[in-house]
PDB file of C-alpha atoms and ligand atoms in Angstrom:
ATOM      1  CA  UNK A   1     167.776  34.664 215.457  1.00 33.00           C
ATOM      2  CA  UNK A   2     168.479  37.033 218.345  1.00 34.00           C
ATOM      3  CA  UNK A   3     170.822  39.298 218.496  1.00 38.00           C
ATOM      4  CA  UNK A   4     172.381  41.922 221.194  1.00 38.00           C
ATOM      5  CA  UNK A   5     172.325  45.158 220.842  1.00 47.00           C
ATOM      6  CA  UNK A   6     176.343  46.376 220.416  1.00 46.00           C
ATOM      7  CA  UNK A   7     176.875  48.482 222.781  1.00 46.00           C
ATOM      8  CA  UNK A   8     176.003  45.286 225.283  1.00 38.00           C
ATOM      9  CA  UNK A   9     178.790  43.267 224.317  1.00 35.00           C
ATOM     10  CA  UNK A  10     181.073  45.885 224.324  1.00 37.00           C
ATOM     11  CA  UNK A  11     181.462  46.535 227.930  1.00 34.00           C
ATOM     12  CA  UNK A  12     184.575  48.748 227.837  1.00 38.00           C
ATOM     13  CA  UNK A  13     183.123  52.185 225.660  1.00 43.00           C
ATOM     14  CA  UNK A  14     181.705  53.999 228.341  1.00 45.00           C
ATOM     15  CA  UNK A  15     182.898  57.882 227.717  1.00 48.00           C
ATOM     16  CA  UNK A  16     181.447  59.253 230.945  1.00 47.00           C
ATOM     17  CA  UNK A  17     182.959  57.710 234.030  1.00 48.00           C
ATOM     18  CA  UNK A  18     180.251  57.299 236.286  1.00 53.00           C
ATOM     19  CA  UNK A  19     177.379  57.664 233.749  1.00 63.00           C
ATOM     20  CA  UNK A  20     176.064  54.828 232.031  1.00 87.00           C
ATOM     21  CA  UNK A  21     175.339  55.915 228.900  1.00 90.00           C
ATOM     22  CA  UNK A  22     173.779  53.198 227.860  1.00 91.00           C
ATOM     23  CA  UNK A  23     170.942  52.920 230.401  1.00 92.00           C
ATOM     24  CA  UNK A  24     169.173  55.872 228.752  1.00 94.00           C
ATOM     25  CA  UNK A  25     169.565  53.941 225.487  1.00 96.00           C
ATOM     26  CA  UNK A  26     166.136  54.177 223.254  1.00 95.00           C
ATOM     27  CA  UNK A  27     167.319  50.737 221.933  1.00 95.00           C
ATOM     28  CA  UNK A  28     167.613  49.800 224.919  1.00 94.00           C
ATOM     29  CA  UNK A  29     165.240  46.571 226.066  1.00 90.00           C
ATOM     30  CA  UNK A  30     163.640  46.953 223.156  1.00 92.00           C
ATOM     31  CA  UNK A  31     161.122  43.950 221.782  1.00 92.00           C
ATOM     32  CA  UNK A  32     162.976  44.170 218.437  1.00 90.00           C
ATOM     33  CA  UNK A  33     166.639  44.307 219.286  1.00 93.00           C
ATOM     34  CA  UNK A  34     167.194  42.536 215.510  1.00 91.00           C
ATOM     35  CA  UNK A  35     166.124  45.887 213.810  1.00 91.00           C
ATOM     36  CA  UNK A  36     169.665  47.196 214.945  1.00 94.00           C
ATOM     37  CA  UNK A  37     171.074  44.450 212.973  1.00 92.00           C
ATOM     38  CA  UNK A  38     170.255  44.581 209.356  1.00 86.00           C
ATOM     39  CA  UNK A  39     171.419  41.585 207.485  1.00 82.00           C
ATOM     40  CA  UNK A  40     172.673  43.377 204.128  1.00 72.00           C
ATOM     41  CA  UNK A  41     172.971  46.048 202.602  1.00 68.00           C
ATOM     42  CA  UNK A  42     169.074  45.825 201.090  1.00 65.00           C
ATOM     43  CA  UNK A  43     167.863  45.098 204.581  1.00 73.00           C
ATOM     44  CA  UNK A  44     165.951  47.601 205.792  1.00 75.00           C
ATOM     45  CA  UNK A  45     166.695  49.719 208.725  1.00 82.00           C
ATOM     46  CA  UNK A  46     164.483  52.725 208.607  1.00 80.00           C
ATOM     47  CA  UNK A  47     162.949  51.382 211.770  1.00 85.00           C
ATOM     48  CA  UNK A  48     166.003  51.534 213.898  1.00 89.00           C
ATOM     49  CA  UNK A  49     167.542  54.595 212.396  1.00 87.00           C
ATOM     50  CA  UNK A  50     164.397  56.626 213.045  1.00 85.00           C
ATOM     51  CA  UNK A  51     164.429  55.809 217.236  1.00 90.00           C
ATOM     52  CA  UNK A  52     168.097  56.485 217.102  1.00 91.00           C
ATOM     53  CA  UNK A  53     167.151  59.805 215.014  1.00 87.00           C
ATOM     54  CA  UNK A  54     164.293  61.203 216.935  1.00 86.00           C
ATOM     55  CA  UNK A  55     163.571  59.171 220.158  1.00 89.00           C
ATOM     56  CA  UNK A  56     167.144  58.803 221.533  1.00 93.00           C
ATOM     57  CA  UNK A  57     168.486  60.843 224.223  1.00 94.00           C
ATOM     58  CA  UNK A  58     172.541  59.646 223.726  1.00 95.00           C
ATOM     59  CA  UNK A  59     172.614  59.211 219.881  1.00 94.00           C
ATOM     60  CA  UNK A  60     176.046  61.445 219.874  1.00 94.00           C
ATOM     61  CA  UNK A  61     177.906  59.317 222.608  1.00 95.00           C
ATOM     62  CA  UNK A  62     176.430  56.095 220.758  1.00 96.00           C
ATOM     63  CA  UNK A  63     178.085  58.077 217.672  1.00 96.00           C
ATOM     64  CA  UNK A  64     180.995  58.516 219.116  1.00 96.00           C
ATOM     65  CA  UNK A  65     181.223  54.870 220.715  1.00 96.00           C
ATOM     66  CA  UNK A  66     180.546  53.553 217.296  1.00 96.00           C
ATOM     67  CA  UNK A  67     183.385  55.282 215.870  1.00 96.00           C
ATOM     68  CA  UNK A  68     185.582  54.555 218.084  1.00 95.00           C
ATOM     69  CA  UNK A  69     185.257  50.859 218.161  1.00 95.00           C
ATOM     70  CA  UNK A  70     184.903  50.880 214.503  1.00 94.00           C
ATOM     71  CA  UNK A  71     181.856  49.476 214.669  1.00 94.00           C
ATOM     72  CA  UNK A  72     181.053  46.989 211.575  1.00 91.00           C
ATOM     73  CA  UNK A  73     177.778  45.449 211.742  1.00 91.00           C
ATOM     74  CA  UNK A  74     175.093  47.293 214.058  1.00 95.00           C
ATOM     75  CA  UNK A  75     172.805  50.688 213.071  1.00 94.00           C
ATOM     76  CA  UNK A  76     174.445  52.796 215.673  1.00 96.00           C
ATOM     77  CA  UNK A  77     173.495  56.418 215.969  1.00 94.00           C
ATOM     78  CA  UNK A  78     171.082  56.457 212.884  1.00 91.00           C
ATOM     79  CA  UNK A  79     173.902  54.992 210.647  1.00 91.00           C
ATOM     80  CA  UNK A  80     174.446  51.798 209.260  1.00 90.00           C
ATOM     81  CA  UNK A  81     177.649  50.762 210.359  1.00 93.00           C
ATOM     82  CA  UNK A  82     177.841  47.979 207.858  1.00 88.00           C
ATOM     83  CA  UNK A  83     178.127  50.264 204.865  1.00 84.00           C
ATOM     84  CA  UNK A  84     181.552  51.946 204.489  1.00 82.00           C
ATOM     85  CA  UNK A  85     179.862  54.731 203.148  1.00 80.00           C
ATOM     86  CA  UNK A  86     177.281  55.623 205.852  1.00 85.00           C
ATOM     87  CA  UNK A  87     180.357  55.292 208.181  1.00 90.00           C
ATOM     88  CA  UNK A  88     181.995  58.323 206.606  1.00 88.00           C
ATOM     89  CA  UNK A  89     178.238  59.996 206.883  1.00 86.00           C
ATOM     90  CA  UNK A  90     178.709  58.722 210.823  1.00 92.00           C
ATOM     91  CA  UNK A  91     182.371  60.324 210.970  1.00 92.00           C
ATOM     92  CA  UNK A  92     181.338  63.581 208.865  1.00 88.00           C
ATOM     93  CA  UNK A  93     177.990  63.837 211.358  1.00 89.00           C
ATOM     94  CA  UNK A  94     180.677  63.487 214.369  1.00 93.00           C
ATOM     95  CA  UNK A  95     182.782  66.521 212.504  1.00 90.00           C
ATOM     96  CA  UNK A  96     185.424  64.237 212.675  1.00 92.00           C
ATOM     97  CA  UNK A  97     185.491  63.921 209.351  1.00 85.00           C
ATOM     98  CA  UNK A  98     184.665  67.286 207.199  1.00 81.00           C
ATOM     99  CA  UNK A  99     185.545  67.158 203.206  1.00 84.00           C
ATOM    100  CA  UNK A 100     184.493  69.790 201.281  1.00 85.00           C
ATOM    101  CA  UNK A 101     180.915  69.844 199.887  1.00 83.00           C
ATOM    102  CA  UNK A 102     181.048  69.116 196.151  1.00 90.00           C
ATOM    103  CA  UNK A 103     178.729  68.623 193.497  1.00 93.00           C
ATOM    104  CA  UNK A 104     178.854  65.607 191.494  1.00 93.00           C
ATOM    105  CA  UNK A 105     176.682  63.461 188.632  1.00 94.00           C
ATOM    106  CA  UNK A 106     175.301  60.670 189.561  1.00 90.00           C
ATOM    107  CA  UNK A 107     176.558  57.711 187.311  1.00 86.00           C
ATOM    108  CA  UNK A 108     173.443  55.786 187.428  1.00 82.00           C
ATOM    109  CA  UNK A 109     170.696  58.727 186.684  1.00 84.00           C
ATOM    110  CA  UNK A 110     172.593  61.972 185.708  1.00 88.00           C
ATOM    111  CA  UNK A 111     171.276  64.319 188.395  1.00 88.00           C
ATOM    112  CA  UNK A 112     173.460  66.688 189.600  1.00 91.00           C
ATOM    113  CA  UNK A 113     173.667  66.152 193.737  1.00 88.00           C
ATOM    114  CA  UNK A 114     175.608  67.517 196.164  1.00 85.00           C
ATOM    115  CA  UNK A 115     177.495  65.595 199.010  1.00 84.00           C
ATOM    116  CA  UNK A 116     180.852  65.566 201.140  1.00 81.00           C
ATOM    117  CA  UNK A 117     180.889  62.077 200.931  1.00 82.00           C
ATOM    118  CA  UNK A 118     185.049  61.810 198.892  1.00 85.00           C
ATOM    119  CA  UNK A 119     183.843  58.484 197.224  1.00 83.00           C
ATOM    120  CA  UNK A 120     179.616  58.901 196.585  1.00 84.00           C
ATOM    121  CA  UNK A 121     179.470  58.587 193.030  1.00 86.00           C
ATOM    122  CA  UNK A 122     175.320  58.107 193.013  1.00 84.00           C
ATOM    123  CA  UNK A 123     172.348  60.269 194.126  1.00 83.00           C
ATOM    124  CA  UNK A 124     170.769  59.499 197.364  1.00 76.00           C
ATOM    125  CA  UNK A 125     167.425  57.881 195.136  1.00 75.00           C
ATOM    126  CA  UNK A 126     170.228  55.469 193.449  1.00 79.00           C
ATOM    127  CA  UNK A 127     171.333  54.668 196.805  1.00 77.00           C
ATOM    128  CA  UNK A 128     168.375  53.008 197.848  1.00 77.00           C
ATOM    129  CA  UNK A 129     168.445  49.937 196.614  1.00 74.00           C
ATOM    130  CA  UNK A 130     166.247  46.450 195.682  1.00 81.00           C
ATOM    131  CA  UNK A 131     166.535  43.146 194.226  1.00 82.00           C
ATOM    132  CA  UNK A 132     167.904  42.408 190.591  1.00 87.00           C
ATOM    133  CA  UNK A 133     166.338  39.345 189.908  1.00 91.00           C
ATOM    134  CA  UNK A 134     162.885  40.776 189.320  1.00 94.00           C
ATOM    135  CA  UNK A 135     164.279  43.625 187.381  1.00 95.00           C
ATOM    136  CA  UNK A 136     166.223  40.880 184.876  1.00 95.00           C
ATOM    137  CA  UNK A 137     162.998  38.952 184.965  1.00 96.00           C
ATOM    138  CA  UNK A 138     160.906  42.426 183.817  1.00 97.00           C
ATOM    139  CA  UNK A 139     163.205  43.214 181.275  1.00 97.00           C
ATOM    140  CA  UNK A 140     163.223  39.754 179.743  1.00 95.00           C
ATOM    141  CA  UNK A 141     159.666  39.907 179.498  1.00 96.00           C
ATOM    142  CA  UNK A 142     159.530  43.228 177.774  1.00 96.00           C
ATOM    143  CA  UNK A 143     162.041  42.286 175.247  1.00 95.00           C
ATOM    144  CA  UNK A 144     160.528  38.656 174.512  1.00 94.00           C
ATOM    145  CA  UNK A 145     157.065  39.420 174.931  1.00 92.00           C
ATOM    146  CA  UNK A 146     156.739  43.342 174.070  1.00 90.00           C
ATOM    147  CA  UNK A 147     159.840  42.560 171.642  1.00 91.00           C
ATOM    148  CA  UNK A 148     161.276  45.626 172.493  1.00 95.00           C
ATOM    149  CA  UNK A 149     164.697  46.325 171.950  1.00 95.00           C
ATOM    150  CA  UNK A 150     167.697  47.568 174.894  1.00 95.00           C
ATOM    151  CA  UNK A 151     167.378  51.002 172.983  1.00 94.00           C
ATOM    152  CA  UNK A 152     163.283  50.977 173.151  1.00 95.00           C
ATOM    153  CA  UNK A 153     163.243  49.821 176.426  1.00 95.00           C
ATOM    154  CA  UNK A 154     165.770  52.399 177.599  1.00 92.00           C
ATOM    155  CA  UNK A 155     163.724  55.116 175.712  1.00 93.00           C
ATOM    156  CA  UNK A 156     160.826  54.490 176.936  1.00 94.00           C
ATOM    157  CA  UNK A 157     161.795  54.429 180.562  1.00 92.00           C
ATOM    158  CA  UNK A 158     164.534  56.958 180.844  1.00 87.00           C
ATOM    159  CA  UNK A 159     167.187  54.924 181.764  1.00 85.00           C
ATOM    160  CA  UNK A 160     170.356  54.826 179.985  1.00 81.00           C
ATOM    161  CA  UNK A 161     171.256  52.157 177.849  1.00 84.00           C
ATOM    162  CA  UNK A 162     174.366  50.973 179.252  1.00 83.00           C
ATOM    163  CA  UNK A 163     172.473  50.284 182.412  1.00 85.00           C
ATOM    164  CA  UNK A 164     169.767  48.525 180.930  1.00 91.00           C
ATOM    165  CA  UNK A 165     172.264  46.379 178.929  1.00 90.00           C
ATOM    166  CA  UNK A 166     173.589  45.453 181.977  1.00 88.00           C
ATOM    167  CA  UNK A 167     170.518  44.625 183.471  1.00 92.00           C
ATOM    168  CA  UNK A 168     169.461  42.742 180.775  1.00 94.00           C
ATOM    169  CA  UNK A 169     172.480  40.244 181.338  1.00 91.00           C
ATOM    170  CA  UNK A 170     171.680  40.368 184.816  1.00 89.00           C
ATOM    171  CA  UNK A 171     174.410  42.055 186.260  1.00 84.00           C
ATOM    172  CA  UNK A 172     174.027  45.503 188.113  1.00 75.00           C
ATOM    173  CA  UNK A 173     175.858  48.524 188.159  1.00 67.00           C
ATOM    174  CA  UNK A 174     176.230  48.481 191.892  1.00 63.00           C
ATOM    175  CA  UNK A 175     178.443  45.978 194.301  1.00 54.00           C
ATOM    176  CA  UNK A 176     176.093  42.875 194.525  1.00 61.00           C
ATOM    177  CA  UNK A 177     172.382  41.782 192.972  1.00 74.00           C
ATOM    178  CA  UNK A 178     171.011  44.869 193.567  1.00 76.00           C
ATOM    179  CA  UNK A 179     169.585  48.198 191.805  1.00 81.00           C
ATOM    180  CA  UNK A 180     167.957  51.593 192.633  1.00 80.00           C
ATOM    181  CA  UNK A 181     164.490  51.589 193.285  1.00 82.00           C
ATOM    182  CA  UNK A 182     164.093  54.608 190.968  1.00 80.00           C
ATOM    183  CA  UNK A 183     165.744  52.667 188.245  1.00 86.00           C
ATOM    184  CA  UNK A 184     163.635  49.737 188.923  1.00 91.00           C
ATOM    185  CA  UNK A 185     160.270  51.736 189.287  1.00 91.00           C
ATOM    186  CA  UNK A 186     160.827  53.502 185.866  1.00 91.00           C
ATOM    187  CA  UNK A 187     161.711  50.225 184.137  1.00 95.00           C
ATOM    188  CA  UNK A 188     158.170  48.463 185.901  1.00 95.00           C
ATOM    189  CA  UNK A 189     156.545  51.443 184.227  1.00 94.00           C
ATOM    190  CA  UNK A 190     157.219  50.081 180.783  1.00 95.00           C
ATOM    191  CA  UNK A 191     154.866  47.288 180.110  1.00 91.00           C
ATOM    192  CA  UNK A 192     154.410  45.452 176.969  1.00 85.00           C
ATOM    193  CA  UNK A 193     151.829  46.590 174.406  1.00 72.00           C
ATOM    194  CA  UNK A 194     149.282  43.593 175.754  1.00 52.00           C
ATOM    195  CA  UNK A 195     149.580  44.375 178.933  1.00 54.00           C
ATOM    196  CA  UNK A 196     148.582  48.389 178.564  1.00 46.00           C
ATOM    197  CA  UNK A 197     145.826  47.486 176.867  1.00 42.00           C
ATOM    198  CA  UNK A 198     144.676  45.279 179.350  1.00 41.00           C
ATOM    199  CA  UNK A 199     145.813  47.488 182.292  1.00 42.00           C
TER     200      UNK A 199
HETATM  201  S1  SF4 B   1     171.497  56.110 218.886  1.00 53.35           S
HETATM  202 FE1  SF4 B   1     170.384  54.286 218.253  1.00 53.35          FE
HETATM  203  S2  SF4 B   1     171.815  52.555 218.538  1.00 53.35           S
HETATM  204 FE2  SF4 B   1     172.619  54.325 219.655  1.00 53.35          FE
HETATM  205  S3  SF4 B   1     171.897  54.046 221.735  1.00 53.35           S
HETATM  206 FE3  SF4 B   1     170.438  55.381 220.683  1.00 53.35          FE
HETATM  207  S4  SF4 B   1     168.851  54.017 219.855  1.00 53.35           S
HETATM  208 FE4  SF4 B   1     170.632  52.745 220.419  1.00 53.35          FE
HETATM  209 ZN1   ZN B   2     170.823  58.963 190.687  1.00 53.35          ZN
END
């Protein structure tokens, strides 16, 4: 599917009479417009987010376009409009927006992180997130095949037991199927007894 770029169907944003922002656009014309457009929230748009970063010339005007039409689905700026949170990261990046700097726990890992985000509860590692499903799948495994228990599993990989519990019922701490990749890389870690001996 192809999409367009925002700013194109949004004729009316322009903040410089006269000056068409949008024709020094990195994004602009090119061969991947979709990249702008991740599909969820586990879509990756590292791609995108890096031109807007480090190649683009108007990244604060797109900023400030983007947060003034409340943009909802597009990476604009380096931020992915789509997630409530990196639209606060938009608006503080803007200085539109500029809560106090606190430091918090993350819920998911316990490590002390620091952020002016009012509602970030996790770490930036927690926040970057992949599939359940194979995580359930893993833990299944472990506990039928390796006959470990919730406790041994969440021993052996660091992760507390609440979340593994979870897990282990397929659910996920976080809004949808989803959890951290550093949870799910310390869980893949653990394998059963066969399999280290054959590893
Ligand atoms: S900041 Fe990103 S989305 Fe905005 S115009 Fe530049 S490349 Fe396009
Ligand atoms: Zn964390």
């Amino acid at each position: 599917m192809t999409m367009t770029i925002a700013f194109a169907g949004t004729p009316t944003i322009d903040d410089a009479p006269g000056i068409d922002w949008r024709e020094q656009a990195a994004c602009r014309n090119h061969p991947e417009p979709n990249l702008w457009f991740p599909v969820g929230i586990n879509d990756p748009c590292d791609d995108a987010k890096d031109i807007c970063v480090n190649h683009c010339p108007v990244r604060e005007t797109c900023g400030l376009v983007a947060n003034r039409t409340r943009e909802r689905h597009a990476v604009m700026a380096g931020f992915r409009c789509s997630d409530p949170d990196e639209f606060i990261d938009l608006r503080i990046w803007l200085g539109v927006e500029n809560p106090a700097r606190r430091t918090r726990t993350c819920r998911h890992c316990g490590v002390k992180f620091s952020t002016r985000h009012p509602r970030r509860r996790a770490c930036p590692e927690c926040r970057d997130l992949v599939p359940l499903e194979p995580v359930h799948r893993h833990i299944q495994h472990l506990r039928n095949v390796g006959k470990y228990t919730l406790r041994g599993i969440a021993a052996a990989s660091g992760v507390s037991v609440g979340t593994v519990s979870l897990l282990a019922k397929g659910q996920s701490p976080y809004e949808g199927p989803y959890v951290s990749r550093a949870i799910a890389a310390r869980l893949f870690a653990v394998t059963t007894e066969q399999e280290a001996k054959t590893a």
